[in-house]
């Protein structure tokens, strides 16, 4: 018998150590149950279209025309496409060299990067350089490229919030670096305390770890909090003092459900702080077409913008990007459309606005706009969880998720141990089997020892929401009754 | 107190490091929680003073080279080491020239840059297959399917196909993340296409759809390479994706040389020799990469040769990484493409006998849809625990882009006889492939007429890889200019003609030989001018440097 070519034992340890719970055990079990014919409510991934959100019409029209450019020569094209979509399709095709079927520059089409830079400039009030913007196949690819450039070995540490989106832990693990956690304060609505950062860095350094970068997710995933401007200033100052690259995951910048803390970009805060910081702090910000009211996850489109990164390093990042040849071109066009949507006076403007609904536009309050609806859903969910026995949940200020804490009784923890499961995995599996609701256990994001959570998206359709929360509550209360004892469910 | 916390954290980290690898599912996250003492209430908050003293002790390693955290000195050295010549220096020069041409036309002896550096057919005017694009347009904007006018603008089978595809997508949502391996219904279509091609069954669960073939190659390298002690056998010359990916993952490229004299033949004796050589250096060779049809070398392997390769991998316990992205690009009547899976199965080898990964892309073939970033790998002969790991790595990136997935399924299940689009589809396909064959032949003949140049025929793929016998004087001039001699030649060619090719050194070559890679992709009407300019340039180059 010959040697087995790829035995599990000989696989790269970094691969084996990597965890990605969003598509882990729970998701696989849910897929199995779905195959068996059970109705599954997937709330595990922030995947709005999969849960019934309709795409915005205008960008789809433009991309359809770019897919089939021969339609543009057809005299009847105006019968099924509005003139501004036709004009925009011609515009984007003119930015390509060979349409959607040709590799673009590895950094993305220069014309689209210029549009992104203009968007950033409008948003922040500070200039942005298209040469420092790279388009990517979704934000995740960008994060991977950047971390690949930063991490040399296990002595390199990356500060990551806990709870965190597992892209970070998974990528750091794949690249063989060390994740240095800083804990968000659940009792302070998942606030970020700079003292915690200092402590984490000091601890890591005492282990001989060189902390190289800090990740912030704003608005937070899975925790849904929005960072205040004051907090961002502290963070930037901290990165400057500690010479850390700040990786700003800002993919949920359109998803804000309260008015006290509107989204403010790390770049704007940095520029507001002026010199010397604005010339010193190295910042890379990430954005995507997958979130916001676009929710175009399946396109895999994103970008990152670099600030204060030296040109020779930018060259190296370019080289890494070039090995993947180019990001997909249709998603680049989606990105262009996202940062330059129809303007007042355009034929498609009214329809676009009707579909989109800006947060601040109260006059659309009663319409079925996506964000207003998400806002109400966030409320229903938070309130629903807080009405459940042994659950506490912070309000979702932004992003797409609710992350309630489950105070599991000792008996449940015991039962989980016997079943060989982490306690929150045990709870989520039971929830899935009983109700078809597919969530992600908090252990997939990291949490304080002995404290348990689950993550659910706030994406199910609004009309289905009461029913989902009801079946959740029913399950939870039965679970707590089954595993509860008569006093003190938890000391935490 | 602080010392206690740090001491505790240190012990816990050490424990984690020392712990032998376990197939336990919460390893990584345990590290997270261990770094901090369990109950948050009891966590001491270090005072700013304490913190600053510790940070000044500890920050030395950060600040020794620069005050910025990310500079050339401190980025991952594996990144510095990797090279990707297809988009390297010559291409940068070409882009500068192109910009300058717009304003400074008279300064150059040519009026356009002709990119022969990269297999990017549609950027050189190749038209996409109409049927594929019709289906994609309908799937991009599904509301079209409800419009009556659509029937006047689209072929009827493209409308049927779009419906069929949408029915396979949960919720008809083309804007949703899919299964991390790709949409199941599309994988069914691909598996059926593989089965029709090979005459052996294919399982949709073996298919992993990817954003082009390259991410699939990276995924496999990630899995196979733990350190520089892990080697991957790669052909030389090779497509630099392999050398770049191996470098990025910190492994060792174990070269095997293709024999130029026998039409870039792949000799088993050479494989054996290189394998033994690597072993003697303490390298564990994990896999053999074969590119068939070859890139940059254009050879199509014979079935007999493939059988020997399969046997070699089986005997040595190597994973066979079969880069089969040019499977539709075969231009000579005496050669045919055979997939390695078909060859292995026809030898009677099943799942248990050989681990095989076959890569396919929508960027090549007659379709040439590079910008879509679509592709797949078919993974066979792996145990389920290994496949779970592949799935996990795939899932970190969520999924590949959906229009790329749809196109990959179309490529593997094109229109059939009797379908509305069949005739036009065949005409478009044959038109492209026969024109590519003509271009390959014309360019090869022209190259072989040049003094000191020999060029094997392009049996397949999209490239010619001529050998240039450079005069000593040219080599000396290159050395004086601190460039590789073939890069020197290519730069001179670019500056004189506007033709962009890639020096052989970017693909690696037998030491002391010099080549360049030239695609066969410029449109047919441009070929005569290219041949003329190339011939003129070469003559004057030789006149300048002839020994």
PDB file of C-alpha atoms in Angstrom, chain A residues 58-68 89 100 299 330 333-334 337, chain B residues 137 140:
ATOM      1  CA  UNK A  58     -31.050  50.405 -11.395  1.00  0.00           C
ATOM      2  CA  UNK A  59     -27.691  48.714 -10.731  1.00  0.00           C
ATOM      3  CA  UNK A  60     -29.072  45.418 -11.993  1.00  0.00           C
ATOM      4  CA  UNK A  61     -30.196  47.079 -15.210  1.00  0.00           C
ATOM      5  CA  UNK A  62     -26.792  48.626 -15.762  1.00  0.00           C
ATOM      6  CA  UNK A  63     -24.944  45.380 -15.110  1.00  0.00           C
ATOM      7  CA  UNK A  64     -27.344  43.394 -17.320  1.00  0.00           C
ATOM      8  CA  UNK A  65     -26.535  45.768 -20.174  1.00  0.00           C
ATOM      9  CA  UNK A  66     -22.811  45.388 -19.513  1.00  0.00           C
ATOM     10  CA  UNK A  67     -23.249  41.613 -19.560  1.00  0.00           C
ATOM     11  CA  UNK A  68     -24.933  41.796 -22.967  1.00  0.00           C
ATOM     12  CA  UNK A  89     -23.738  51.009 -18.978  1.00  0.00           C
ATOM     13  CA  UNK A 100     -16.782  42.426 -18.362  1.00  0.00           C
ATOM     14  CA  UNK A 299     -21.394  39.812  -6.474  1.00  0.00           C
ATOM     15  CA  UNK A 330     -19.106  43.152 -12.795  1.00  0.00           C
ATOM     16  CA  UNK A 333     -19.199  48.108 -11.680  1.00  0.00           C
ATOM     17  CA  UNK A 334     -21.585  47.447  -8.780  1.00  0.00           C
ATOM     18  CA  UNK A 337     -22.797  52.309  -8.971  1.00  0.00           C
TER      19      UNK A 337
ATOM     20  CA  UNK B 137     -27.814  39.447 -18.537  1.00  0.00           C
ATOM     21  CA  UNK B 140     -28.371  39.843 -13.599  1.00  0.00           C
TER      22      UNK B 140
END
